[in-house]
XYZ file of C-alpha atoms in Angstrom:
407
model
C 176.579 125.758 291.693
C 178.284 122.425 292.283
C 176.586 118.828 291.737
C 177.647 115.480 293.387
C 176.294 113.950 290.173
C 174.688 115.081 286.935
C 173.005 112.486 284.694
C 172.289 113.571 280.822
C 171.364 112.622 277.709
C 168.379 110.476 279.178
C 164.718 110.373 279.378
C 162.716 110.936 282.800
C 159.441 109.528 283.431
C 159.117 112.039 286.293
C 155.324 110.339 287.013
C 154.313 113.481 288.504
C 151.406 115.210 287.779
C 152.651 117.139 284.678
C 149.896 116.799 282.203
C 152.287 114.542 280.171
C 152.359 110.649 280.412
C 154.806 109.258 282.878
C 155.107 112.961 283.420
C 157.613 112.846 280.652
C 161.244 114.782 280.157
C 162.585 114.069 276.593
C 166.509 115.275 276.113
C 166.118 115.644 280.280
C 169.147 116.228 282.423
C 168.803 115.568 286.056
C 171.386 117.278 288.958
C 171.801 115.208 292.719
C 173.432 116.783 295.667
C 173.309 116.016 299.092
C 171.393 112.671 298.229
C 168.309 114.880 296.703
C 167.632 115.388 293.152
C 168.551 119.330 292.767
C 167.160 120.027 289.529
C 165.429 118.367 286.697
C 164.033 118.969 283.198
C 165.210 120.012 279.592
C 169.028 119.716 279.131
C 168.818 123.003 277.039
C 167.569 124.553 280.292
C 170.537 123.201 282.907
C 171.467 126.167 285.108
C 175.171 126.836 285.017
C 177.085 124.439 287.126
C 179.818 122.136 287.583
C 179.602 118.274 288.999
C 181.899 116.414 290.529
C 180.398 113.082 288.179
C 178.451 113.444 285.003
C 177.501 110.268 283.271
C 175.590 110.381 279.392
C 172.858 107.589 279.809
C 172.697 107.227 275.866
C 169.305 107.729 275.476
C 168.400 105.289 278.506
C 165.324 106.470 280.545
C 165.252 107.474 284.095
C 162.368 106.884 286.725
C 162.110 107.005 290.291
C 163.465 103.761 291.945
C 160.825 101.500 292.311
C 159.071 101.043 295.734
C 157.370 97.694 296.833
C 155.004 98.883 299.358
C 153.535 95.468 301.010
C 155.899 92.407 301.388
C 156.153 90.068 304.182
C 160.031 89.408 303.528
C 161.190 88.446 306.917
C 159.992 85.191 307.568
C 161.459 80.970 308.591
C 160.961 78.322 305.749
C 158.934 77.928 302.715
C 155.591 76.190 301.841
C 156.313 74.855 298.911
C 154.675 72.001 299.945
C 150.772 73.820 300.242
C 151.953 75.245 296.883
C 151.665 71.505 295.480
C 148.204 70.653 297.837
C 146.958 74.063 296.097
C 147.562 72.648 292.875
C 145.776 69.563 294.082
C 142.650 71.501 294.431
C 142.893 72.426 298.240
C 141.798 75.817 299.251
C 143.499 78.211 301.259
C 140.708 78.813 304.075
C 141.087 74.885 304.130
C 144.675 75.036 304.450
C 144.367 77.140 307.066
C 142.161 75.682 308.849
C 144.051 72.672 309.027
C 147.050 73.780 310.792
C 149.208 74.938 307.719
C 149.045 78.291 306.070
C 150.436 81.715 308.238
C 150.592 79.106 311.229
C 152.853 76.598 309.276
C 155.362 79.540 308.704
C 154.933 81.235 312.574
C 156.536 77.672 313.384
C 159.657 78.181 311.433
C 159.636 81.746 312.288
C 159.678 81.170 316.153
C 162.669 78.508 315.567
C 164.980 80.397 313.623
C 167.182 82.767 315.019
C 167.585 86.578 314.068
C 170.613 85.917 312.225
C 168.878 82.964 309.940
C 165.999 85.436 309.133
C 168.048 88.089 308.367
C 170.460 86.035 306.023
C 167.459 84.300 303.816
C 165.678 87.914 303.625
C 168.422 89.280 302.266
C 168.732 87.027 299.557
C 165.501 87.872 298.719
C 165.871 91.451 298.906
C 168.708 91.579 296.761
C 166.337 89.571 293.781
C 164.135 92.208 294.049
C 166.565 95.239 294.568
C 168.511 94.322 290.947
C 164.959 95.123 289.498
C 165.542 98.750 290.596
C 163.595 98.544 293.782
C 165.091 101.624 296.325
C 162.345 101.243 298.824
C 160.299 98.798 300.696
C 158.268 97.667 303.002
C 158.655 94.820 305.615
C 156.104 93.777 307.894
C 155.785 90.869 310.533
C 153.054 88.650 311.499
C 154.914 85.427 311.433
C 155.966 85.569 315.706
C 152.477 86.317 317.007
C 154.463 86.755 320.645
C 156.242 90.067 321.556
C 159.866 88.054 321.249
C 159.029 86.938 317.657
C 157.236 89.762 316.529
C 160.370 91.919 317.483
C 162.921 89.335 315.970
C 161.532 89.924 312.702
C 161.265 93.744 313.002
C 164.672 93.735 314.346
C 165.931 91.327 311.363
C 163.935 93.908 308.701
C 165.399 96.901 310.731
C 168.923 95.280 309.677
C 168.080 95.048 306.115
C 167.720 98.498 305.606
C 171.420 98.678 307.528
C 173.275 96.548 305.650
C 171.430 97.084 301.867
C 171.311 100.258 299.844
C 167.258 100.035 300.202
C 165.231 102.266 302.342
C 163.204 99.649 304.780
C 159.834 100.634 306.180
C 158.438 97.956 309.005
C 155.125 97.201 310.085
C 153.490 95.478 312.934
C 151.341 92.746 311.823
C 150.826 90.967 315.000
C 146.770 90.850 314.323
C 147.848 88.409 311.437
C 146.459 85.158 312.522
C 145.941 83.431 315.428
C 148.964 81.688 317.814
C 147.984 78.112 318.598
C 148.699 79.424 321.980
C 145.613 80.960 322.121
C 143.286 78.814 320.361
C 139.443 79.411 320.342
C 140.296 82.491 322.269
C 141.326 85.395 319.347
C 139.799 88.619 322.073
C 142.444 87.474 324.423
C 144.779 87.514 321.818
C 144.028 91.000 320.353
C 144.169 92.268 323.807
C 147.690 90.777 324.279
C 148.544 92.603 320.762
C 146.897 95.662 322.309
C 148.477 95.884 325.703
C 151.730 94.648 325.324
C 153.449 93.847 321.785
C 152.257 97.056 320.196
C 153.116 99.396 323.186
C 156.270 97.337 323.366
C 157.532 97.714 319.546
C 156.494 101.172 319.774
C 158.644 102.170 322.653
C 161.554 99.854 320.606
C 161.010 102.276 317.593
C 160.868 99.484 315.595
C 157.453 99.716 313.653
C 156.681 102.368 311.401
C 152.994 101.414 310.994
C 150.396 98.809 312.282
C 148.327 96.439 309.640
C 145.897 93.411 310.699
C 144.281 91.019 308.839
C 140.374 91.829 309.097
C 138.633 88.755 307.412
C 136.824 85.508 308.546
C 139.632 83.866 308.655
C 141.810 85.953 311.015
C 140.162 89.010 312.551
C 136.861 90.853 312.832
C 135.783 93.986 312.292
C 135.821 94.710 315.981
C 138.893 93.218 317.065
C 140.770 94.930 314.176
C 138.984 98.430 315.778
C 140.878 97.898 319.151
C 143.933 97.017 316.883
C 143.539 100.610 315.673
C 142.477 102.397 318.269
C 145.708 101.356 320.068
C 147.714 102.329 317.144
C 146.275 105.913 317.376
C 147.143 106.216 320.691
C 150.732 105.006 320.067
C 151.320 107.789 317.296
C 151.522 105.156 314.549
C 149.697 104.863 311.080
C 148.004 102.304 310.079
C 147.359 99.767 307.281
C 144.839 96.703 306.716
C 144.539 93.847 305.067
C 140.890 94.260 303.579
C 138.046 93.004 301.350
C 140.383 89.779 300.299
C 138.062 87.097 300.641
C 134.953 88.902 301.690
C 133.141 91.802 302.466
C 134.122 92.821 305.834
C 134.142 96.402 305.881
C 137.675 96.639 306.403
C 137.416 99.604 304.453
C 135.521 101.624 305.322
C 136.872 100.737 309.511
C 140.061 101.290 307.943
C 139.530 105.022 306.240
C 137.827 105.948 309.508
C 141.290 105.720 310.770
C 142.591 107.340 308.020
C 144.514 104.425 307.144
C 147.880 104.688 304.440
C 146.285 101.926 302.683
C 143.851 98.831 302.232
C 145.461 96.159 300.488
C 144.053 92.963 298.062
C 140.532 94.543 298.090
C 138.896 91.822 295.475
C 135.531 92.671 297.457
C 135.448 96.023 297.890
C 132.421 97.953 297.711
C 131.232 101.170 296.836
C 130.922 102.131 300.383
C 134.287 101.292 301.050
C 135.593 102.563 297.639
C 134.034 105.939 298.630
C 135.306 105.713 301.737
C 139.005 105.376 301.006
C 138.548 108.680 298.279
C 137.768 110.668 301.190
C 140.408 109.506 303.611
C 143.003 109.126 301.276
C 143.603 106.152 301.174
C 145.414 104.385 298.379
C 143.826 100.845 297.228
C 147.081 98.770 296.905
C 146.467 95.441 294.318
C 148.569 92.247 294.909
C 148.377 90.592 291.619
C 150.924 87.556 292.866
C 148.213 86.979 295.478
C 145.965 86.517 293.057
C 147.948 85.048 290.329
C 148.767 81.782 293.496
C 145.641 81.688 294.755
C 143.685 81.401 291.331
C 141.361 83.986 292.107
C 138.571 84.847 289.734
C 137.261 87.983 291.770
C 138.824 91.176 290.048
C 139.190 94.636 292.394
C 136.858 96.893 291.523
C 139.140 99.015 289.049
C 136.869 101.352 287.616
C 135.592 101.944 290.737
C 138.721 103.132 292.276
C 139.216 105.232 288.454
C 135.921 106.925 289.297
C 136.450 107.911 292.928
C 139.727 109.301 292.333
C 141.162 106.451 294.549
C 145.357 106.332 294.166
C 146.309 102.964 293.079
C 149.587 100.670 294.156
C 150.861 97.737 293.146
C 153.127 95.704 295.245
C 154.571 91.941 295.505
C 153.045 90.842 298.681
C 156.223 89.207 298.894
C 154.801 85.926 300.975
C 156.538 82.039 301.335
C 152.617 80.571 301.174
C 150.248 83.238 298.723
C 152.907 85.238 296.726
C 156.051 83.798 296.678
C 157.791 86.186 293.640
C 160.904 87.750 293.619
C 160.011 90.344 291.164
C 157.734 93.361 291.086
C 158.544 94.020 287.315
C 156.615 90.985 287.090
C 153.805 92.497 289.166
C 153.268 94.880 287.118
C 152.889 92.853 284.298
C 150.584 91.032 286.165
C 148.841 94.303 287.144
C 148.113 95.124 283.597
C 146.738 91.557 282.034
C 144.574 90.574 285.318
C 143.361 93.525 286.587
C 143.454 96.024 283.207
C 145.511 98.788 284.857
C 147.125 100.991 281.878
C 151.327 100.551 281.614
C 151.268 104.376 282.960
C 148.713 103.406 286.328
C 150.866 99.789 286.782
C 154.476 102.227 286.791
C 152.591 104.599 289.108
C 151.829 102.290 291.510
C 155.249 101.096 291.795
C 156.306 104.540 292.370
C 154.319 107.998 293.315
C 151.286 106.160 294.669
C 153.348 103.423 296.594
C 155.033 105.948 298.377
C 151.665 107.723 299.193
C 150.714 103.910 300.250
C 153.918 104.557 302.551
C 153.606 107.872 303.802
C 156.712 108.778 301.695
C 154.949 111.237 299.179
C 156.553 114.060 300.489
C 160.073 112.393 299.659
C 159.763 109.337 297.543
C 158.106 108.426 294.377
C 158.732 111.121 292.001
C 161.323 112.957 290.033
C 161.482 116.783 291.236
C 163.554 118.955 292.886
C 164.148 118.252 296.663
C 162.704 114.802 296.332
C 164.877 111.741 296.903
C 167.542 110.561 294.844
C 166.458 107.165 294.712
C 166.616 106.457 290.828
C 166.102 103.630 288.474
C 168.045 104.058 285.021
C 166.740 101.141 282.325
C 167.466 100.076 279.036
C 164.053 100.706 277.099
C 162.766 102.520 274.726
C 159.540 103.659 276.254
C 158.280 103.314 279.671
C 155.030 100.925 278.869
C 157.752 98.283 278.590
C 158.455 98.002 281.859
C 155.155 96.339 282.044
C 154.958 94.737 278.345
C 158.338 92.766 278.912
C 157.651 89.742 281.417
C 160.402 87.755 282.764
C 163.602 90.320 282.086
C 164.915 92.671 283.598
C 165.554 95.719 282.119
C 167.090 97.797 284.680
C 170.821 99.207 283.680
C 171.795 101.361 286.997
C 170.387 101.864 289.710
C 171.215 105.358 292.472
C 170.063 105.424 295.938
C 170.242 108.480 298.153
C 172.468 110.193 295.613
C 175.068 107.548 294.797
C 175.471 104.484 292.563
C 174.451 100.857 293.702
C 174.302 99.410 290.070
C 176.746 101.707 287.734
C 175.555 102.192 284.477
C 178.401 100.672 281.736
C-alpha cells in the first residue's frame, strides 16, 4: 500500500460521532492518497505501507480544515462609515431605511468591475484561509440585476480557481430591494424568479439559493416563490431567518427542506421543531451579533433539545460582520451564546458542512472523506475557542497536499 502523505505523531480531533470528545485519536497517524484521507486512527494500528512524504507533527493536533459556511465575501467598498453612525446610536432598520445599509454596498458593487471584486475578496479570503479555513461559502446579494448578481458569482467562482479553498456560491438576489424597483418588491421577486435565477442556473454558477425573509427585505410569501423556483431549478436552498423577528422563515424554510436557517435570534419552537425534522442545521452568526449589539440570544437549548445540528460561521459582511476571522467566531460562539468549545469546533467543521451539503465529503476525519486538514499548535482542542485574537494554526493540507507546511 503506497501513501501520497502520512502524518504521525499527532492528535486528531476526528469530530465524528465516536463517543469520545472531538471524537478524539491520541498517538493517531493519519494516511492521504488521491486527495482523500485513506486511513486514520492509532499509530500502533497503521497497516503496512510506504509514503511517498511522512511528516512527525510533534505532538501537534489535527482537525478537519475549518469551513465558514455563510459569508458574503464578494462585495464593492466598505461602510465603515454606518459602523461610526451605529456607534452613534443609529439602528440598522434605520440605516436602512435611509438609503445606506445592503443598498449603500449594491452601489459600489454595481460600479466595480469583476476584476476589482475579485482582487479585494481575495485579500480577504486569504485572512481567513491562514486560520485553517479549507472551505467556504460565497454568496451574492449585492447586484440585485442579473449582470451584477452574476459578476459576483463569477468573481467567487474565481476564488475557488485561483486559492487552495473549496468555494461554494449562493444566489442571494432576494437580499434587499434595488432602488430600481422601489415600492414595488412583487415585481422584483418575480424578476428574481423568472430571469436571474433561471439565468445563474443555466450559468452553473450557484450552488444554492438564500433570501432574506424579514420586515425589512422579504415576506414570507415572496420568499415562497423564491423557493418554489429554486425547486424547480434543481437547487437547494438556504434563508436568512428569525433575525429581527418572528417571520416564520423557519418553518417556510424546512418545508423546503432547506440546508440551513441562519441568525435565528427569534426562533420559535415551531420553527425549532421544524428544522429537527427537515434537517436543517441552525447556523449562529455571532459577528452579527457582536456589530449589531444585539441582546436577543438564539434559542440554544432549544436547538440542544430538538437534536437541531448547530454551525457557526463569520457572516463575513462590509456593514453587520465585518471580521476576518472565524477563530474569533468561535470564541464569540462560546461567551455570547454558551455553546461548549466541542459544539463551537463542530460547527466550524462536521455541522458546517451539513449546513453545506458537504457531509458526505467534508467536515470530518475518516477514511474516504476529504483531505482538507488543519494541523495547530495547541495542547487541547477547547483552545481553539479559549484563545481570542491568535492564531494558532501551524499547517494547513487541502485536497491532499500542503498550503501552509508545517516547520
Amino acid at each position: 500500500m503506497t501513501w501520497d502523505l502520512l502524518l504521525t505523531d499527532c492528535r486528531a480531533a476526528t469530530m465524528s460521532d465516536s463517543g469520545q470528545p472531538y471524537g478524539a485519536i491520541e498517538d493517531a497517524a493519519i494516511s492521504l492518497r488521491g486527495g482523500k484521507i485513506a486511513w486514520i486512527g492509532r499509530r500502533g494500528d497503521l497497516p503496512a505501507g510506504e509514503a511517498r512524504e511522512t511528516v512527525r507533527l510533534g505532538g501537534r493536533w489535527v482537525s478537519p480544515g475549518l469551513i465558514d459556511c455563510h459569508t458574503h465575501l464578494v462585495y464593492g467598498g466598505d461602510r465603515a462609515a454606518e459602523f461610526e453612525l451605529r456607534l452613534k446610536g443609529t439602528s440598522y432598520e434605520e440605516i436602512a431605511k435611509a438609503g445606506g445599509g445592503i443598498a449603500s454596498t449594491v452601489t459600489a458593487t454595481r460600479s466595480a468591475g469583476i476584476d476589482e471584486l475579485a482582487a479585494s475578496a481575495s485579500r480577504r479570503l486569504n485572512e481567513l484561509a491562514s486560520e485553517g479555513v479549507t472551505t467556504i461559502e460565497i454568496k451574492s446579494g449585492y447586484g440585485l440585476d442579473l449582470e451584477n448578481e452574476r459578476k459576483q458569482l463569477a468573481a467567487a467562482r474565481r476564488l475557488g480557481e485561483i486559492h487552495p479553498v473549496a468555494v461554494r456560491t449562493t444566489c442571494l438576489a432576494a437580499h434587499a430591494l434595488p432602488p430600481e424597483f422601489a415600492g414595488d418588491s412583487d415585481g422584483y421577486i418575480t424578476r428574481v424568479c423568472d430571469e436571474i435565477l433561471p439565468a445563474l442556473a443555466r450559468e452553473k454558477l450557484a450552488d444554492a439559493v438564500d433570501a432574506f425573509c424579514e420586515k425589512i427585505a422579504f415576506s414570507p410569501a415572496q420568499t415562497r416563490r423564491v423557493f418554489e423556483t429554486a425547486r424547480r431549478l434543481g437547487l437547494p436552498v438556504k434563508l436568512h431567518a428569525e433575525q429581527l423577528s418572528d417571520q416564520g422563515g423557519a418553518q417556510l424554510a424546512s418545508e423546503f427542506g432547506a440546508l440551513s436557517c441562519d441568525h435565528l435570534e427569534y426562533a420559535s419552537e415551531t420553527g425549532i421543531a421544524a428544522m429537527a425534522k427537515s434537517g436543517t442545521v441552525a447556523v449562529l452568526l455571532p459577528g452579527a451579533f457582536y456589530a449589531l449589539r444585539e441582546t436577543k440570544l438564539p434559542p440554544i437549548d432549544g436547538f440542544r433539545k430538538a437534536g437541531v445540528p448547530i454551525a457557526v460561521s463569520t457572516d463575513h459582511n462590509p456593514g453587520t460582520s465585518p471580521t476576518l476571522s472565524l477563530l474569533l467566531m468561535l470564541s464569540m460562539a462560546t461567551t455570547f451564546f454558551r455553546l461548549t468549545p466541542e459544539e463551537a469546533l463542530l460547527g466550524a467543521t462536521r455541522h458546517a458542512a451539513k449546513a453545506l451539503g458537504l457531509q458526505a465529503t467534508h467536515g470530518q476525519l475518516r477514511a474516504g472523506m476529504a483531505a482538507d486538514l488543519a494541523v495547530w499548535s495547541i495542547e487541547r482542542p477547547a483552545e481553539l475557542s479559549y484563545w481570542f485574537g491568535g492564531n494558532p494554526n501551524a499547517g494547513i493540507v487541502q485536497n491532499g497536499s500542503w498550503v501552509k507546511r508545517c516547520m
